[in-house]
């Protein structure tokens, strides 16, 4: 290469190499300081798209875990109330057994029946008052076979949504709770059949025994269904947590920086930058040699 004054090609080459090394050094600093291999779409456009989809699914799965845990709390609330209903039905059967014997007179049976009716009223009160976050659980609101979420307030059985999509076989299922009022169980004055309405006579008390047994079975079916749903939800929570963990691991492999590899690149680019700066300094001094020739 000729010794010229107008164009310093060596300096231009050193400057270009310095720019390239400095850009690579800047990228390494960005990745090491953020911990991410992908900090913008320019780093890896396809990887960025995959990562963001994974992140959205991870967030949805984590919320699904919270949704399922809320549903477990709801079921436990309903089951706790039914446990109290169970105690009332046991007391009602005890009272019916007492009134069914011939050693009590009519006045005494009326007194026994007054407690029997009080127990029935308490069952209805419990069923009407038991709620979770304003959702009434035992009064029949959740007993319908159908569900509609079209309005501001959903109707019918309760939908528990836990998956990141909208597939009925994968992402949600329903909690259906039977009506647990005294009339629905067939006991107390609100019962639609004579059996179980009252124990004011010996005959009524005897028929009430069978009806109370049916009421206990009906209540136990509701509790068994709730227990099965709770177990299912607990398994769902475990599965969702595993899915979120595996997705997080996949997202990490795509998005996170390999510190060891990146640190190697950083050291290489740092040395190249320092070398380019030194060579640029040397290249800038070359035109002085032409000046020396001119000055003689």
Coordinates of C-alpha atoms in Angstrom, one line a residue:
X1 CA 0.0 0.0 0.0
X2 CA 1.3 3.4 -1.0
X3 CA 2.1 6.1 1.6
X4 CA -0.5 8.8 1.0
X5 CA -2.0 11.8 2.9
X6 CA -5.6 12.2 1.7
X7 CA -6.8 8.7 2.7
X8 CA -5.6 6.7 5.7
X9 CA -7.0 3.2 4.8
X10 CA -5.3 1.5 7.7
X11 CA -7.0 3.9 10.1
X12 CA -10.4 3.2 8.4
X13 CA -9.9 -0.5 8.7
X14 CA -8.9 -0.3 12.3
X15 CA -11.9 2.0 13.0
X16 CA -14.3 -0.5 11.3
X17 CA -12.9 -3.4 13.3
X18 CA -13.1 -1.3 16.5
X19 CA -16.8 -0.6 15.8
X20 CA -17.6 -4.2 15.2
X21 CA -15.7 -5.4 18.4
X22 CA -17.3 -2.6 20.4
X23 CA -20.8 -3.6 19.2
X24 CA -20.2 -7.2 20.2
X25 CA -18.9 -6.1 23.5
X26 CA -22.0 -3.9 24.1
X27 CA -24.2 -6.9 23.3
X28 CA -22.3 -9.1 25.8
X29 CA -22.6 -6.5 28.5
X30 CA -26.3 -6.2 27.8
X31 CA -26.8 -9.9 28.1
X32 CA -24.6 -10.4 31.1
X33 CA -26.2 -7.5 33.0
X34 CA -29.8 -8.6 32.2
X35 CA -29.2 -12.3 32.4
X36 CA -31.1 -12.7 29.2
X37 CA -29.9 -13.9 25.8
X38 CA -32.8 -12.3 24.1
X39 CA -33.3 -8.7 25.1
X40 CA -34.9 -7.5 21.8
X41 CA -36.4 -8.9 18.7
X42 CA -33.2 -8.2 16.9
X43 CA -31.4 -10.8 19.1
X44 CA -33.7 -13.7 18.0
X45 CA -37.1 -12.8 16.5
X46 CA -38.4 -16.4 16.5
X47 CA -37.0 -17.1 20.0
X48 CA -38.7 -13.9 21.3
X49 CA -42.1 -15.0 19.9
X50 CA -41.8 -18.5 21.5
X51 CA -40.6 -17.0 24.8
X52 CA -43.5 -14.6 25.0
X53 CA -46.1 -17.3 24.3
X54 CA -44.4 -19.5 27.0
X55 CA -44.5 -16.6 29.5
X56 CA -48.2 -16.0 28.9
X57 CA -48.9 -19.7 29.4
X58 CA -46.8 -19.8 32.6
X59 CA -48.7 -16.8 34.0
X60 CA -52.0 -18.3 33.1
X61 CA -51.0 -21.7 34.7
X62 CA -49.9 -19.9 37.9
X63 CA -53.3 -18.1 38.0
X64 CA -55.0 -21.5 37.3
X65 CA -53.3 -22.9 40.4
X66 CA -54.8 -20.0 42.4
X67 CA -58.2 -20.5 40.8
X68 CA -58.1 -24.2 41.7
X69 CA -57.0 -23.4 45.3
X70 CA -59.9 -21.0 45.6
X71 CA -62.3 -23.7 44.4
X72 CA -60.9 -26.0 47.0
X73 CA -61.6 -23.4 49.7
X74 CA -65.1 -23.0 48.3
X75 CA -65.7 -26.8 48.6
X76 CA -64.2 -26.9 52.1
X77 CA -66.6 -24.1 53.1
X78 CA -69.6 -26.1 51.7
X79 CA -68.4 -29.3 53.3
X80 CA -68.0 -27.6 56.7
X81 CA -71.5 -26.3 56.6
X82 CA -72.8 -29.8 55.6
X83 CA -71.0 -31.2 58.6
X84 CA -73.1 -29.0 60.8
X85 CA -76.2 -30.1 58.9
X86 CA -75.2 -33.6 59.6
X87 CA -75.2 -32.9 63.3
X88 CA -78.7 -31.4 63.0
X89 CA -80.0 -34.4 61.2
X90 CA -78.6 -36.8 63.8
X91 CA -80.3 -34.8 66.5
X92 CA -83.6 -34.9 64.5
X93 CA -83.3 -38.7 64.2
X94 CA -82.7 -38.9 67.9
X95 CA -85.8 -36.8 68.6
X96 CA -87.9 -38.9 66.1
X97 CA -86.7 -42.0 67.9
X98 CA -87.8 -40.4 71.2
X99 CA -91.2 -39.4 69.9
X100 CA -91.8 -42.8 68.3
X101 CA -92.0 -44.6 71.7
X102 CA -95.2 -45.0 73.6
X103 CA -94.0 -43.7 76.9
X104 CA -94.6 -40.0 76.0
X105 CA -97.9 -38.3 75.9
X106 CA -99.2 -35.9 73.2
X107 CA -98.1 -32.7 75.0
X108 CA -94.6 -34.1 75.4
X109 CA -94.4 -35.1 71.7
X110 CA -95.4 -31.5 70.8
X111 CA -92.5 -30.2 72.9
X112 CA -90.2 -32.7 71.2
X113 CA -91.6 -31.7 67.8
X114 CA -90.8 -28.0 68.5
X115 CA -87.1 -28.8 68.8
X116 CA -87.4 -31.0 65.7
X117 CA -88.8 -28.1 63.7
X118 CA -86.1 -25.8 65.2
X119 CA -83.5 -28.2 63.9
X120 CA -85.1 -28.2 60.4
X121 CA -85.2 -24.3 60.4
X122 CA -81.6 -24.2 61.4
X123 CA -80.7 -26.6 58.5
X124 CA -82.5 -24.2 56.1
X125 CA -80.8 -21.2 57.6
X126 CA -77.4 -22.8 57.2
X127 CA -78.2 -23.7 53.6
X128 CA -79.4 -20.2 52.8
X129 CA -76.5 -18.4 54.6
X130 CA -73.5 -20.5 53.6
X131 CA -71.5 -18.5 50.9
X132 CA -68.0 -18.1 49.6
X133 CA -67.1 -14.6 48.2
X134 CA -70.9 -13.9 47.9
X135 CA -71.6 -17.2 46.0
X136 CA -74.3 -19.1 47.9
X137 CA -73.4 -22.8 48.0
X138 CA -76.2 -24.9 49.5
X139 CA -79.4 -23.0 48.6
X140 CA -79.7 -24.6 45.2
X141 CA -78.0 -21.9 43.1
X142 CA -75.2 -24.3 42.1
X143 CA -77.5 -27.4 41.7
X144 CA -78.4 -26.8 38.0
X145 CA -77.1 -29.1 35.3
X146 CA -76.5 -26.2 33.0
X147 CA -74.1 -23.2 33.3
X148 CA -74.3 -19.8 31.7
X149 CA -71.6 -17.1 32.0
X150 CA -73.1 -14.7 29.5
X151 CA -74.3 -12.3 32.1
X152 CA -72.5 -10.2 34.7
X153 CA -73.4 -12.9 37.2
X154 CA -73.0 -16.5 36.2
X155 CA -75.8 -18.9 36.7
X156 CA -76.0 -22.6 37.2
X157 CA -73.2 -24.9 38.3
X158 CA -69.8 -23.3 39.1
X159 CA -67.1 -23.3 36.4
X160 CA -63.6 -23.7 37.7
X161 CA -61.2 -22.5 35.0
X162 CA -57.6 -23.5 35.5
X163 CA -56.0 -24.1 32.1
X164 CA -54.4 -21.6 29.7
X165 CA -56.9 -22.3 26.9
X166 CA -60.7 -22.8 26.5
X167 CA -61.0 -26.5 25.9
X168 CA -63.7 -28.2 28.0
X169 CA -61.8 -31.4 28.3
X170 CA -58.5 -29.8 29.4
X171 CA -59.0 -26.3 30.9
X172 CA -62.0 -26.3 33.2
X173 CA -64.7 -28.3 34.8
X174 CA -67.7 -27.7 37.0
X175 CA -68.6 -27.8 40.7
X176 CA -72.3 -28.8 41.2
X177 CA -73.7 -28.7 44.7
X178 CA -77.1 -30.1 45.5
X179 CA -79.7 -28.1 47.5
X180 CA -79.4 -28.7 51.2
X181 CA -82.4 -26.9 52.7
X182 CA -84.7 -28.9 55.0
X183 CA -87.4 -29.0 52.4
X184 CA -85.0 -30.3 49.8
X185 CA -83.9 -33.0 52.3
X186 CA -87.6 -33.8 53.0
X187 CA -87.7 -32.9 56.7
X188 CA -89.5 -30.2 58.6
X189 CA -92.7 -28.4 57.9
X190 CA -91.5 -27.4 54.5
X191 CA -91.2 -31.0 53.2
X192 CA -93.4 -31.9 50.3
X193 CA -94.3 -35.3 51.7
X194 CA -95.9 -36.2 55.0
X195 CA -93.0 -38.4 56.1
X196 CA -90.5 -36.2 57.9
X197 CA -92.7 -33.2 58.2
X198 CA -93.4 -33.6 61.9
X199 CA -93.0 -35.9 64.8
X200 CA -96.0 -34.6 66.8
X201 CA -97.6 -38.1 66.8
X202 CA -96.2 -41.6 67.3
X203 CA -97.0 -42.6 63.7
X204 CA -95.4 -39.5 62.2
X205 CA -92.4 -40.0 64.3
X206 CA -92.0 -43.5 63.1
X207 CA -92.3 -42.5 59.4
X208 CA -89.9 -39.6 60.1
X209 CA -87.2 -42.1 61.0
X210 CA -87.1 -43.5 57.4
X211 CA -87.2 -40.0 55.9
X212 CA -84.4 -38.8 58.0
X213 CA -82.3 -41.7 56.9
X214 CA -83.0 -40.7 53.3
X215 CA -82.1 -37.1 54.1
X216 CA -78.8 -38.3 55.7
X217 CA -78.0 -40.3 52.6
X218 CA -78.9 -37.4 50.3
X219 CA -76.6 -35.1 52.3
X220 CA -73.8 -37.7 52.3
X221 CA -74.0 -37.9 48.5
X222 CA -73.5 -34.2 48.3
X223 CA -70.5 -34.4 50.6
X224 CA -69.1 -37.4 48.8
X225 CA -69.3 -35.5 45.5
X226 CA -67.6 -32.5 47.1
X227 CA -64.9 -34.6 48.5
X228 CA -64.2 -36.2 45.1
X229 CA -64.1 -32.8 43.5
X230 CA -61.7 -31.5 46.2
X231 CA -59.4 -34.5 45.5
X232 CA -59.6 -33.9 41.8
X233 CA -58.7 -30.2 42.3
X234 CA -55.8 -31.0 44.5
X235 CA -54.4 -33.3 41.8
X236 CA -55.1 -30.6 39.2
X237 CA -53.1 -28.1 41.3
X238 CA -50.1 -30.5 41.4
X239 CA -50.3 -31.1 37.6
X240 CA -50.5 -27.4 36.9
X241 CA -47.5 -26.7 39.1
X242 CA -45.5 -29.4 37.2
X243 CA -46.6 -27.9 33.8
X244 CA -45.6 -24.4 34.9
X245 CA -42.3 -25.6 36.2
X246 CA -41.5 -27.5 32.9
X247 CA -42.6 -24.5 30.8
X248 CA -40.4 -22.2 32.9
X249 CA -37.4 -24.5 32.3
X250 CA -38.1 -24.5 28.6
X251 CA -38.4 -20.7 28.6
X252 CA -35.2 -20.4 30.5
X253 CA -33.3 -22.5 27.9
X254 CA -34.6 -20.3 25.1
X255 CA -34.3 -16.9 26.8
X256 CA -31.6 -17.0 29.5
X257 CA -28.0 -16.3 28.8
X258 CA -25.3 -19.0 29.2
X259 CA -23.0 -16.9 31.5
X260 CA -19.9 -19.1 30.9
X261 CA -20.2 -18.9 27.1
X262 CA -21.1 -15.2 27.1
X263 CA -18.3 -14.3 29.4
X264 CA -15.9 -16.0 27.0
X265 CA -17.3 -13.8 24.2
X266 CA -17.1 -10.7 26.4
X267 CA -13.4 -11.3 27.2
X268 CA -12.6 -11.9 23.5
X269 CA -14.5 -8.7 22.4
X270 CA -12.8 -6.7 25.2
X271 CA -9.3 -7.8 24.0
X272 CA -10.3 -7.1 20.4
X273 CA -11.5 -3.6 21.3
X274 CA -8.4 -2.8 23.2
X275 CA -6.3 -4.1 20.3
X276 CA -8.3 -2.1 17.7
X277 CA -7.9 1.1 19.8
X278 CA -4.1 0.5 19.9
X279 CA -3.9 -0.2 16.1
X280 CA -6.1 2.9 15.3
X281 CA -3.6 5.0 17.3
X282 CA -0.8 3.6 15.3
X283 CA -2.6 3.9 12.0
X284 CA -3.3 7.6 12.7
X285 CA 0.4 8.2 13.1
X286 CA 1.3 6.9 9.6
X287 CA 0.6 10.2 7.7
X288 CA 3.3 11.8 9.8
X289 CA 5.8 9.6 8.0
X290 CA 4.8 11.3 4.7
X291 CA 5.1 14.7 6.3
X292 CA 8.7 13.8 7.4
X293 CA 9.5 12.9 3.8
X294 CA 8.1 16.2 2.5
X295 CA 10.1 18.2 5.1
X296 CA 13.2 16.3 4.1

